[in-house]
């Protein structure tokens, strides 16, 4: 199957590309930045440098590929950056998705959109797919508007909401766990919030869930994340425990005490019951995810 993946140089996109290649698909990985991957020798892999906010580039790419499936994982995903640069956030997260939908419709592509727990206000937590959205940050607003556009798509579509993705970087910048590991090893002081309830997502689990959606042609909204509720500070302590570091300078703090432009939902966990039932989604435990993220890194 011919599959176009946006954001392929990011943590989520890179694992989606890896998973789909392993399952024998023809994968067209795309990113605004040059190819960073180690997949260039794989017979099913092609890289396309693409700015999906540029309609002319998109027209040319879609005409050349004629994708059967589009996995749209590209986004401006840092909430503070979105709050500070709202025009850019709207262009990338909302308008860019709209443009992709227009091109995908020409080829009746199955459209899979990566969304976020930040479309919820975080007052109750463990949200189900049909819970009402109420974003409290501009990032959440742009992703919700994109979701609403996807739901009007005339052909098959799926929306995948996920939470706080981590995993061993295939290339590019650290994830939260590897960043914390470096600070622990260097005995650096660092404040980590302890009052946000999340259901952190191991990136390979997320990629497997997306592959299952493609295989089953499952449509609608799905929550794909971890099954355990914990705070970022608890994730940091799980990292310290794995590394065997007892003495550190990590400090638990409340979200309100951290300098941030964008509000964060305090209870943003997602219920994965639907994905477990319909996709056979079975995420790893946080402890196992942390182990697989850190094994083989410096000092382990």
Short mmCIF file of C-alpha atoms in Angstrom, two decimals:
data_model
loop_
_atom_site.label_atom_id
_atom_site.label_comp_id
_atom_site.label_asym_id
_atom_site.label_seq_id
_atom_site.Cartn_x
_atom_site.Cartn_y
_atom_site.Cartn_z
CA UNK A 1 0.00 0.00 0.00
CA UNK A 2 1.31 3.49 -0.85
CA UNK A 3 1.36 5.62 2.31
CA UNK A 4 2.38 9.27 2.67
CA UNK A 5 3.60 10.22 6.16
CA UNK A 6 4.07 13.85 7.16
CA UNK A 7 6.40 14.89 9.96
CA UNK A 8 8.64 11.90 9.31
CA UNK A 9 11.67 13.46 11.02
CA UNK A 10 9.77 13.77 14.31
CA UNK A 11 9.53 11.18 17.07
CA UNK A 12 6.04 9.97 16.15
CA UNK A 13 6.52 10.18 12.38
CA UNK A 14 9.83 8.30 12.44
CA UNK A 15 8.30 5.39 14.35
CA UNK A 16 5.26 5.34 12.07
CA UNK A 17 7.57 5.10 9.05
CA UNK A 18 9.59 2.32 10.73
CA UNK A 19 6.48 0.31 11.61
CA UNK A 20 4.89 0.64 8.18
CA UNK A 21 8.10 -0.39 6.43
CA UNK A 22 8.31 -3.46 8.66
CA UNK A 23 4.78 -4.36 7.59
CA UNK A 24 5.71 -4.22 3.91
CA UNK A 25 4.11 -0.95 2.84
CA UNK A 26 5.55 1.50 0.34
CA UNK A 27 6.23 4.52 2.52
CA UNK A 28 6.74 8.07 1.29
CA UNK A 29 8.21 9.91 4.25
CA UNK A 30 7.98 13.70 4.15
CA UNK A 31 9.33 16.57 6.20
CA UNK A 32 10.21 20.22 5.73
CA UNK A 33 13.79 19.41 6.74
CA UNK A 34 16.15 17.11 4.81
CA UNK A 35 15.98 13.34 5.30
CA UNK A 36 17.48 12.30 8.66
CA UNK A 37 16.51 8.64 8.55
CA UNK A 38 18.46 5.44 8.37
CA UNK A 39 15.86 3.85 6.10
CA UNK A 40 17.25 4.97 2.75
CA UNK A 41 18.44 1.44 1.87
CA UNK A 42 15.01 -0.06 2.49
CA UNK A 43 13.34 -0.92 -0.84
CA UNK A 44 9.97 0.40 0.30
CA UNK A 45 11.25 3.78 1.49
CA UNK A 46 11.16 7.09 -0.36
CA UNK A 47 11.77 10.53 1.13
CA UNK A 48 10.05 13.70 -0.09
CA UNK A 49 11.08 17.10 1.24
CA UNK A 50 7.72 18.78 1.65
CA UNK A 51 6.15 21.82 3.27
CA UNK A 52 2.53 20.71 3.57
CA UNK A 53 1.39 24.32 3.98
CA UNK A 54 2.49 24.97 0.37
CA UNK A 55 -0.40 23.98 -1.97
CA UNK A 56 1.82 23.87 -5.05
CA UNK A 57 4.27 21.47 -3.45
CA UNK A 58 1.37 19.34 -2.21
CA UNK A 59 -0.22 19.18 -5.66
CA UNK A 60 3.03 17.93 -7.17
CA UNK A 61 3.64 15.37 -4.42
CA UNK A 62 0.12 13.94 -4.49
CA UNK A 63 0.12 13.75 -8.28
CA UNK A 64 3.43 11.85 -8.22
CA UNK A 65 2.54 9.47 -5.37
CA UNK A 66 -1.24 9.06 -5.53
CA UNK A 67 -1.25 7.82 -1.92
CA UNK A 68 -3.81 5.30 -0.75
CA UNK A 69 -3.28 6.42 2.86
CA UNK A 70 -2.10 9.71 4.39
CA UNK A 71 -0.78 9.69 7.98
CA UNK A 72 -0.60 13.32 9.04
CA UNK A 73 1.72 13.51 12.04
CA UNK A 74 3.41 16.78 11.12
CA UNK A 75 2.55 19.64 13.47
CA UNK A 76 3.72 22.59 15.52
CA UNK A 77 3.41 20.75 18.79
CA UNK A 78 5.04 22.83 21.53
CA UNK A 79 2.18 24.60 23.35
CA UNK A 80 4.25 27.63 24.39
CA UNK A 81 5.51 28.15 20.83
CA UNK A 82 1.92 28.00 19.57
CA UNK A 83 0.80 30.52 22.18
CA UNK A 84 3.58 32.92 21.22
CA UNK A 85 3.33 32.43 17.44
CA UNK A 86 -0.38 31.93 16.87
CA UNK A 87 -0.38 32.80 13.18
CA UNK A 88 2.29 30.19 12.44
CA UNK A 89 0.52 27.62 14.64
CA UNK A 90 -2.74 28.14 12.77
CA UNK A 91 -1.00 27.93 9.40
CA UNK A 92 0.71 24.64 10.25
CA UNK A 93 -1.80 22.86 12.48
CA UNK A 94 -5.12 23.96 11.02
CA UNK A 95 -4.68 25.41 7.53
CA UNK A 96 -2.02 22.82 6.68
CA UNK A 97 -4.41 20.02 7.60
CA UNK A 98 -7.16 21.58 5.51
CA UNK A 99 -4.83 21.73 2.52
CA UNK A 100 -3.82 18.10 2.96
CA UNK A 101 -7.48 17.08 3.14
CA UNK A 102 -8.19 18.85 -0.15
CA UNK A 103 -5.36 17.01 -1.89
CA UNK A 104 -6.20 13.67 -0.27
CA UNK A 105 -9.80 13.96 -1.49
CA UNK A 106 -8.62 14.05 -5.10
CA UNK A 107 -7.27 10.52 -4.64
CA UNK A 108 -9.82 9.29 -2.08
CA UNK A 109 -6.96 8.58 0.32
CA UNK A 110 -7.67 7.14 3.77
CA UNK A 111 -6.76 10.13 5.98
CA UNK A 112 -5.33 9.55 9.47
CA UNK A 113 -4.80 12.63 11.62
CA UNK A 114 -2.65 12.75 14.76
CA UNK A 115 -4.28 14.84 17.46
CA UNK A 116 -3.78 15.43 21.16
CA UNK A 117 -5.19 15.17 24.67
CA UNK A 118 -4.82 18.97 24.79
CA UNK A 119 -8.20 19.38 23.08
CA UNK A 120 -9.69 18.68 26.55
CA UNK A 121 -9.69 21.07 29.52
CA UNK A 122 -8.28 18.49 31.92
CA UNK A 123 -10.88 18.91 34.64
CA UNK A 124 -12.02 15.29 34.84
CA UNK A 125 -9.35 13.18 33.15
CA UNK A 126 -9.44 9.77 31.45
CA UNK A 127 -11.43 11.19 28.56
CA UNK A 128 -13.27 8.93 26.16
CA UNK A 129 -13.45 9.57 22.42
CA UNK A 130 -16.91 11.17 22.57
CA UNK A 131 -16.27 13.47 25.54
CA UNK A 132 -16.83 17.16 24.74
CA UNK A 133 -13.71 19.10 23.77
CA UNK A 134 -12.76 22.32 25.52
CA UNK A 135 -9.14 23.34 24.84
CA UNK A 136 -7.46 25.80 27.20
CA UNK A 137 -4.43 26.56 25.00
CA UNK A 138 -4.04 27.86 21.47
CA UNK A 139 -2.26 24.63 20.53
CA UNK A 140 -5.34 22.68 21.61
CA UNK A 141 -7.59 25.06 19.66
CA UNK A 142 -5.66 24.56 16.42
CA UNK A 143 -5.74 20.79 16.75
CA UNK A 144 -9.46 20.78 17.56
CA UNK A 145 -10.23 22.94 14.51
CA UNK A 146 -8.21 20.50 12.41
CA UNK A 147 -10.15 17.58 13.91
CA UNK A 148 -13.41 19.25 12.96
CA UNK A 149 -12.18 19.61 9.37
CA UNK A 150 -11.15 15.94 9.24
CA UNK A 151 -14.65 14.92 10.37
CA UNK A 152 -16.10 16.59 7.27
CA UNK A 153 -13.80 14.66 4.90
CA UNK A 154 -15.84 12.86 2.28
CA UNK A 155 -13.83 9.64 2.35
CA UNK A 156 -12.46 7.32 5.02
CA UNK A 157 -10.78 9.03 7.97
CA UNK A 158 -9.49 8.36 11.46
CA UNK A 159 -8.41 10.72 14.23
CA UNK A 160 -5.79 9.44 16.67
CA UNK A 161 -5.43 11.33 19.94
CA UNK A 162 -2.33 10.62 21.98
CA UNK A 163 -0.54 11.84 25.11
CA UNK A 164 3.06 12.82 25.99
CA UNK A 165 4.90 10.55 23.54
CA UNK A 166 8.32 9.21 24.49
CA UNK A 167 10.75 6.65 23.09
CA UNK A 168 14.35 6.23 22.05
CA UNK A 169 14.90 8.93 19.39
CA UNK A 170 15.62 7.36 16.01
CA UNK A 171 17.19 10.70 15.14
CA UNK A 172 16.66 14.29 16.19
CA UNK A 173 16.11 15.81 19.60
CA UNK A 174 15.65 14.05 22.93
CA UNK A 175 12.29 12.94 24.22
CA UNK A 176 11.34 13.73 27.83
CA UNK A 177 12.78 10.47 29.20
CA UNK A 178 16.17 10.77 27.46
CA UNK A 179 16.38 14.45 28.41
CA UNK A 180 15.72 13.61 32.07
CA UNK A 181 18.26 10.79 31.91
CA UNK A 182 20.95 13.24 30.81
CA UNK A 183 20.10 15.64 33.64
CA UNK A 184 20.20 12.79 36.16
CA UNK A 185 23.58 11.58 34.93
CA UNK A 186 24.95 15.12 35.01
CA UNK A 187 23.41 15.78 38.45
CA UNK A 188 21.69 18.90 37.05
CA UNK A 189 18.96 20.75 38.92
CA UNK A 190 15.63 20.63 37.13
CA UNK A 191 12.02 21.32 38.12
CA UNK A 192 9.40 18.79 36.99
CA UNK A 193 5.67 19.17 37.44
CA UNK A 194 4.01 16.70 39.80
CA UNK A 195 0.37 17.80 39.53
CA UNK A 196 -0.40 16.88 35.91
CA UNK A 197 -2.05 13.50 35.39
CA UNK A 198 -1.01 12.02 32.05
CA UNK A 199 -1.10 8.64 30.33
CA UNK A 200 2.33 8.70 28.63
CA UNK A 201 2.67 6.96 25.28
CA UNK A 202 5.56 4.75 24.15
CA UNK A 203 6.16 5.76 20.52
CA UNK A 204 6.41 2.21 19.07
CA UNK A 205 3.05 1.37 20.69
CA UNK A 206 1.48 4.38 19.02
CA UNK A 207 2.96 3.39 15.65
CA UNK A 208 1.60 -0.15 16.01
CA UNK A 209 -1.84 1.27 16.79
CA UNK A 210 -1.76 3.43 13.66
CA UNK A 211 -0.65 0.43 11.59
CA UNK A 212 -3.62 -1.51 13.00
CA UNK A 213 -5.99 1.29 11.95
CA UNK A 214 -4.62 1.05 8.40
CA UNK A 215 -4.80 -2.75 8.34
CA UNK A 216 -8.35 -2.87 9.67
CA UNK A 217 -9.50 0.26 7.80
CA UNK A 218 -10.82 1.40 11.16
CA UNK A 219 -12.52 4.77 10.95
CA UNK A 220 -13.55 7.33 13.55
CA UNK A 221 -11.77 8.64 16.63
CA UNK A 222 -9.33 6.51 18.63
CA UNK A 223 -7.34 7.19 21.78
CA UNK A 224 -3.88 5.61 21.60
CA UNK A 225 -1.66 6.16 24.62
CA UNK A 226 -0.30 4.37 27.67
CA UNK A 227 -2.51 2.64 30.22
CA UNK A 228 -0.98 4.10 33.41
CA UNK A 229 -1.78 7.47 34.94
CA UNK A 230 1.23 9.36 36.22
CA UNK A 231 2.76 12.81 36.47
CA UNK A 232 5.88 13.98 34.62
CA UNK A 233 7.72 13.87 37.95
CA UNK A 234 6.71 10.23 38.41
CA UNK A 235 8.06 9.55 34.90
CA UNK A 236 11.31 11.22 35.93
CA UNK A 237 11.51 9.07 39.07
CA UNK A 238 10.89 5.94 36.99
CA UNK A 239 13.84 7.04 34.85
CA UNK A 240 16.03 7.58 37.93
CA UNK A 241 15.02 4.16 39.27
CA UNK A 242 15.97 2.43 36.03
CA UNK A 243 19.34 4.20 36.00
CA UNK A 244 19.91 3.35 39.66
CA UNK A 245 20.36 7.00 40.58
CA UNK A 246 19.25 7.77 44.15
CA UNK A 247 20.84 11.17 44.61
CA UNK A 248 19.63 13.82 42.18
CA UNK A 249 18.53 17.43 41.90
CA UNK A 250 15.14 16.92 40.28
CA UNK A 251 12.50 18.91 42.12
CA UNK A 252 8.72 18.34 42.07
CA UNK A 253 6.75 21.54 41.47
CA UNK A 254 3.20 22.56 40.72
CA UNK A 255 2.28 23.58 37.18
CA UNK A 256 1.27 27.04 38.39
CA UNK A 257 4.82 27.62 39.65
CA UNK A 258 6.44 26.94 36.28
CA UNK A 259 6.98 29.72 33.72
CA UNK A 260 4.74 28.86 30.77
CA UNK A 261 2.80 30.84 28.20
CA UNK A 262 0.23 28.11 27.52
CA UNK A 263 -2.08 26.54 30.06
CA UNK A 264 -1.76 22.78 30.50
CA UNK A 265 -4.71 20.53 31.35
CA UNK A 266 -4.07 19.03 34.79
CA UNK A 267 -5.97 15.77 34.19
CA UNK A 268 -5.36 14.93 30.58
CA UNK A 269 -5.26 11.14 30.54
CA UNK A 270 -7.15 9.27 27.81
CA UNK A 271 -9.27 6.13 28.04
CA UNK A 272 -8.00 3.47 25.59
CA UNK A 273 -10.84 0.94 25.98
CA UNK A 274 -12.10 1.44 22.42
CA UNK A 275 -8.66 0.87 20.90
CA UNK A 276 -8.11 -2.20 23.07
CA UNK A 277 -11.39 -3.68 21.89
CA UNK A 278 -11.34 -2.72 18.21
CA UNK A 279 -7.63 -2.62 17.39
CA UNK A 280 -6.23 -5.15 19.88
CA UNK A 281 -4.13 -2.26 21.15
CA UNK A 282 -1.88 -3.42 23.99
CA UNK A 283 0.60 -0.76 25.20
CA UNK A 284 3.63 -1.58 27.32
CA UNK A 285 3.86 -0.60 30.96
CA UNK A 286 5.64 2.67 31.70
CA UNK A 287 8.48 0.76 33.37
CA UNK A 288 9.03 -1.40 30.29
CA UNK A 289 8.73 1.61 27.97
CA UNK A 290 11.36 3.48 29.99
CA UNK A 291 13.65 0.42 29.91
CA UNK A 292 13.38 0.09 26.14
CA UNK A 293 13.88 3.84 25.69
CA UNK A 294 17.07 3.93 27.74
CA UNK A 295 18.70 0.55 27.12
CA UNK A 296 21.80 0.92 24.98
CA UNK A 297 22.17 4.63 25.79
CA UNK A 298 25.31 6.02 27.43
CA UNK A 299 25.90 4.51 30.84
CA UNK A 300 23.31 1.72 30.46
#
